[in-house]
Coordinates of C-alpha atoms and ligand atoms in Angstrom, one line a residue:
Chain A
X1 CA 54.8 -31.9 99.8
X2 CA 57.7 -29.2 101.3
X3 CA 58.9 -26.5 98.9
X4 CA 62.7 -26.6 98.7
X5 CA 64.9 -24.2 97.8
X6 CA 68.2 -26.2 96.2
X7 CA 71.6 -23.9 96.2
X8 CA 73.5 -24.8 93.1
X9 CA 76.9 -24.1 92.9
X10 CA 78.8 -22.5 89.7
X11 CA 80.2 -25.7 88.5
X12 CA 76.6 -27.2 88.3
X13 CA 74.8 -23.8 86.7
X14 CA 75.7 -25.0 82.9
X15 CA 72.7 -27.5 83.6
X16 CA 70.2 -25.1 85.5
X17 CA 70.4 -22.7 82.7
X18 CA 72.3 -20.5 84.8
X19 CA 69.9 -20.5 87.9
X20 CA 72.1 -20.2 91.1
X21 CA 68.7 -21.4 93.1
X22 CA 65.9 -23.8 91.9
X23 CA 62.9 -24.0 93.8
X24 CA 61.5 -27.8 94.0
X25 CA 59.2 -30.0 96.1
X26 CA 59.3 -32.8 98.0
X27 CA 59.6 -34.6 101.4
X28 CA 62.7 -36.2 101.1
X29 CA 66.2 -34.6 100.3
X30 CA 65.9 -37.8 97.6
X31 CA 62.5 -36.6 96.3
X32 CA 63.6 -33.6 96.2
X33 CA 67.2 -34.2 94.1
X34 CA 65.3 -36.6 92.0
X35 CA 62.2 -33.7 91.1
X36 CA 65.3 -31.1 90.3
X37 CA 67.3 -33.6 88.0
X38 CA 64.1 -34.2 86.2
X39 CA 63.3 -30.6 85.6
X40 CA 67.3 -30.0 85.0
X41 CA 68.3 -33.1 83.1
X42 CA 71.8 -33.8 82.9
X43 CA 72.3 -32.9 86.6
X44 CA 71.3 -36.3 88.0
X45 CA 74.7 -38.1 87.0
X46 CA 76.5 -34.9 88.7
X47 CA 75.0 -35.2 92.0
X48 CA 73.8 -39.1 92.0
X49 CA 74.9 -42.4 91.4
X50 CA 73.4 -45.3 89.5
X51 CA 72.8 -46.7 92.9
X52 CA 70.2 -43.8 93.8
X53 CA 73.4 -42.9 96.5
X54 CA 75.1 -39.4 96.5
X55 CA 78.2 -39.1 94.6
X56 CA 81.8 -38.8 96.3
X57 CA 82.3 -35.7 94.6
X58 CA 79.6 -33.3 96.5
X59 CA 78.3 -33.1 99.7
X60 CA 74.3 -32.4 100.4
X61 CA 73.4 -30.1 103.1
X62 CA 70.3 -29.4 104.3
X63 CA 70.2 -25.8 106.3
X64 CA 73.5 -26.6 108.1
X65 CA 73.8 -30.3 108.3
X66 CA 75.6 -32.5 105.9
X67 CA 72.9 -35.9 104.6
X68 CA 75.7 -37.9 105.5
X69 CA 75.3 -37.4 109.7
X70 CA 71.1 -37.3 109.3
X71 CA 69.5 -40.0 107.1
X72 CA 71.1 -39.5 103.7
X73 CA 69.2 -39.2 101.0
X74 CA 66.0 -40.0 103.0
X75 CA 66.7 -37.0 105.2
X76 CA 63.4 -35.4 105.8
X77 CA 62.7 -31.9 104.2
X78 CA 60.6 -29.4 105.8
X79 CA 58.8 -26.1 104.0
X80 CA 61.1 -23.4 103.5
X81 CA 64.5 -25.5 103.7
X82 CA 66.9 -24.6 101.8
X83 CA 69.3 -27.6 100.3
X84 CA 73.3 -27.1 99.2
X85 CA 74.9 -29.1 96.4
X86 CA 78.3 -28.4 97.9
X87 CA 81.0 -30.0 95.7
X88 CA 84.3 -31.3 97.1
X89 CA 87.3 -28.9 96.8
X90 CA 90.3 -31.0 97.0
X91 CA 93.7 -31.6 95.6
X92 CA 97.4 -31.3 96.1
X93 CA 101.0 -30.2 95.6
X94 CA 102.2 -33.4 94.1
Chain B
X1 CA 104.0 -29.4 72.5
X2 CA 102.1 -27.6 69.5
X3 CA 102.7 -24.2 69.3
X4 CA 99.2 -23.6 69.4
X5 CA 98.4 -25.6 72.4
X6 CA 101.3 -23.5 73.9
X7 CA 99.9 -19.9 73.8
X8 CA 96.6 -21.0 74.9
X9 CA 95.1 -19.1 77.5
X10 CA 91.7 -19.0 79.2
X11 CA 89.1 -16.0 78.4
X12 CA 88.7 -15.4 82.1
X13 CA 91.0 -12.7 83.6
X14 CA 90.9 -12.8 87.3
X15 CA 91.5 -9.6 89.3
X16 CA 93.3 -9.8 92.6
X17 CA 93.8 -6.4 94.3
X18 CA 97.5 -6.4 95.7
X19 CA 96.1 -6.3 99.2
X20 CA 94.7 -9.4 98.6
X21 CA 97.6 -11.0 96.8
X22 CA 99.6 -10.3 100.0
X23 CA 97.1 -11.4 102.4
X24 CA 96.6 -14.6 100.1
X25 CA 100.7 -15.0 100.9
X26 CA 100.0 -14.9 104.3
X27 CA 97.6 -17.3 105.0
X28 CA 99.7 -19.9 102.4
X29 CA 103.0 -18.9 104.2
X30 CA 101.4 -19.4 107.4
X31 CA 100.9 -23.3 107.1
X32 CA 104.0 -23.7 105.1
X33 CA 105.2 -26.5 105.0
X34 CA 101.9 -28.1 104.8
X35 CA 99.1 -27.2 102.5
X36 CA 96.9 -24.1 102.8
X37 CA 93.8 -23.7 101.1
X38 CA 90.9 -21.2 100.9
X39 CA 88.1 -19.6 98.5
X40 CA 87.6 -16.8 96.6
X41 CA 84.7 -14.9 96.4
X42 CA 83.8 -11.8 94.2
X43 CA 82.0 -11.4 91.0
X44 CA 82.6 -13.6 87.9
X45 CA 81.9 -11.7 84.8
X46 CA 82.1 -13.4 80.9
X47 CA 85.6 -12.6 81.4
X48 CA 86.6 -10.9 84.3
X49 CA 86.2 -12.5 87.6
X50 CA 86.7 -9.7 90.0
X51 CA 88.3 -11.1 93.6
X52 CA 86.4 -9.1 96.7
X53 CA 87.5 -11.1 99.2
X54 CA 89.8 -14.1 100.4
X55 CA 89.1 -16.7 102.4
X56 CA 91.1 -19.0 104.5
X57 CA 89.5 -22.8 105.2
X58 CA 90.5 -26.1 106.4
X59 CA 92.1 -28.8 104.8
X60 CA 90.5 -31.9 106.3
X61 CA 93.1 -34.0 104.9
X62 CA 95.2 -34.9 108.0
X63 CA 97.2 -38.0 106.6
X64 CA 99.2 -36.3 104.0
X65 CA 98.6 -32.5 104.7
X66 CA 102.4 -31.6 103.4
X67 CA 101.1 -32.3 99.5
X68 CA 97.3 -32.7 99.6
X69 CA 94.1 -30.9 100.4
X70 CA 90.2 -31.4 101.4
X71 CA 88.4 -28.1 101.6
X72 CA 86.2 -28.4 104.5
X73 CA 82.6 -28.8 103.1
X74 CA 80.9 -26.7 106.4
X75 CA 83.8 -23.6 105.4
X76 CA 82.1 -23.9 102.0
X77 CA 78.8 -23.8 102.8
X78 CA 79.9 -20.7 105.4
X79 CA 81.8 -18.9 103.2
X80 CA 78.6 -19.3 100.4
X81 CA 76.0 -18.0 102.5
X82 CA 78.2 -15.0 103.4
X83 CA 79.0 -14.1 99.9
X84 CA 75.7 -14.7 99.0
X85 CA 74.1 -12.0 101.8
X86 CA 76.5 -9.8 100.5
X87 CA 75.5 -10.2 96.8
X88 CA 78.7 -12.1 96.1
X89 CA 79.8 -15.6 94.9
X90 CA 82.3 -17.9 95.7
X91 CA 84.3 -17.5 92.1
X92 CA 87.7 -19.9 93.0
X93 CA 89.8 -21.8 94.8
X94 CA 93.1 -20.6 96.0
X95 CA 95.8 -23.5 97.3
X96 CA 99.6 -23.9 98.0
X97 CA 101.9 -26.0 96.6
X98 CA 104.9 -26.2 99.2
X99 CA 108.2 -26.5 97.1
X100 CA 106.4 -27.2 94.3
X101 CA 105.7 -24.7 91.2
X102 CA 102.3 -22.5 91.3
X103 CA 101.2 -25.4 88.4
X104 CA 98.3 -27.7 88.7
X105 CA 98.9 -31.5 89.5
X106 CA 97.4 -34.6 88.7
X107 CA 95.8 -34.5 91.4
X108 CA 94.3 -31.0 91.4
X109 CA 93.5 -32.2 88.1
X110 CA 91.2 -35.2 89.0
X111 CA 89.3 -33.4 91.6
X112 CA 88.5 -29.8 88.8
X113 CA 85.3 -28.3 88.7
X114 CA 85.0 -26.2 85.2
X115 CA 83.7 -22.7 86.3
X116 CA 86.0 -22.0 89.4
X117 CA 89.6 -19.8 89.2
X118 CA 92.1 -22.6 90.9
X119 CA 94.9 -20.1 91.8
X120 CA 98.3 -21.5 93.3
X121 CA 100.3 -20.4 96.0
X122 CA 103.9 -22.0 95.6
X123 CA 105.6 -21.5 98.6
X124 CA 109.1 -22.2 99.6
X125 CA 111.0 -21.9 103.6
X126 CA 111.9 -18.0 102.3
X127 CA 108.5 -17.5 101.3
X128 CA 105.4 -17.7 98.8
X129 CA 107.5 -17.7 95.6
X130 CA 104.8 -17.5 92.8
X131 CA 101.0 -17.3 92.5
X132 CA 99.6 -18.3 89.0
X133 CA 95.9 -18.8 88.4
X134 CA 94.2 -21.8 86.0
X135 CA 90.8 -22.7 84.9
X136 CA 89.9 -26.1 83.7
X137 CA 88.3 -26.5 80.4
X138 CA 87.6 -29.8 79.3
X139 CA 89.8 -32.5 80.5
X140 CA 92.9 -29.6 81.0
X141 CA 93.7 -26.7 82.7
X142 CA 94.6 -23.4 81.1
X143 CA 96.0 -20.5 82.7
X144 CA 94.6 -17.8 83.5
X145 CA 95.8 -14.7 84.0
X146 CA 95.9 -12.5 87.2
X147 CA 95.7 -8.6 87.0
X148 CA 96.1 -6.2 89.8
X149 CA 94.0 -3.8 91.0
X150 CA 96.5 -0.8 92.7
X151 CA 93.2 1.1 93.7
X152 CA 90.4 0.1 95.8
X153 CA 87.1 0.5 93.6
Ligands
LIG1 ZN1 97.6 -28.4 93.8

């Protein structure tokens, strides 16, 4: 198993006790989501959906790449990598 | 409206250094009449949130750019990791609302994240016409308000 380091942004802290970084295992960027939202319960339904997909709302980066242009949530995690929840800024005039 | 719900405020004040506020006009003005939008990164206190820095990112929402906005997630991640060597945070969001008031829409509403500063540009063909700030707390946003720094600290 790789040890991850998982980025989690402000929005999301209220559920890490305040930790702006979690350090979790895994091989997958799936193992690794699904190991933090067990340690940090209540974060699962923020990040994933029923369908074990990633929610519209954030974006999953691992180092620079978004999951969505590698393998999604099977992407494969190596030691040291470090893993953004990034979550969607968006909105409008109107 | 109850008068209560009326002078509600948020217990966040965020502090925007008049350097910033102009450059903040710039970059909004700059895209006007389409939407500009950016971060904010500083400090975020219990109830200051201390503005260091602003930066400018792309809206990746190309069919209606005159009244809607996708913050590029790459800027995001960028604009984190710099903060972040510097011992910073990304603390808000800063967008413009051309000809339209510096107040949050349904839309802005829909897409909130509790925790951030949203702070709105309006901006008008003579220029960025009012900059209000707004945190969301529950299923609402409050205002905020935005002090001045005159010196540098
Ligand atoms: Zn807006």
């Amino acid at each position: 198993m790789s040890q991850a380091t998982v980025r989690i942004p402000a929005p999301l802290r209220s559920f890490t006790g305040g930790a702006a970084e979690v350090a979790v295992e895994g091989d997958t960027v799936g193992e690794v989501l699904r190991s933090l939202s067990e340690i940090h319960s209540g974060l699962k339904q923020q990040i994933l959906t029923d369908k074990d997909g990633v929610r519209d709302f954030v974006n999953i980066f691992v180092d620079n790449k978004n999951i969505r242009s590698l393998a999604g949530l099977e992407s494969p995690v190596t030691e040291d990598a470090v893993i953004y929840i990034v979550p969607a800024v968006a909105g409008g005039g109107s | 409206m109850s008068p209560l719900r009326a002078v509600e405020t948020a217990s966040t004040q965020l502090w925007l250094p008049a350097v910033l506020q102009h450059e903040l006009s710039r970059f909004a003005q700059a895209s006007y009449p389409l939407e500009a939008c950016g971060l904010l990164v500083g400090r975020a206190g219990d109830t200051k949130i201390d503005t260091v820095r602003v930066v400018p990112a792309r809206n990746l929402n190309l069919e209606r750019p005159e009244d809607r906005y996708l913050l590029d997630p790459q800027d995001f991640l960028a604009t984190d990791r710099a903060a972040r060597a510097e011992g910073l945070e990304i603390v808000g969001i800063w967008h413009s609302h051309p000809d339209h008031p510096a107040r949050p829409s349904g839309t802005d509403l829909e897409s909130a994240w509790e925790g951030y500063s949203y702070l709105i540009i309006s901006t008008t063909a003579d220029g960025a016409a009012a900059l209000r700030s707004w945190r969301l707390v529950g299923d609402r946003f409050v205002e905020e308000a935005v002090e001045q720094e005159d010196t540098e600290p």
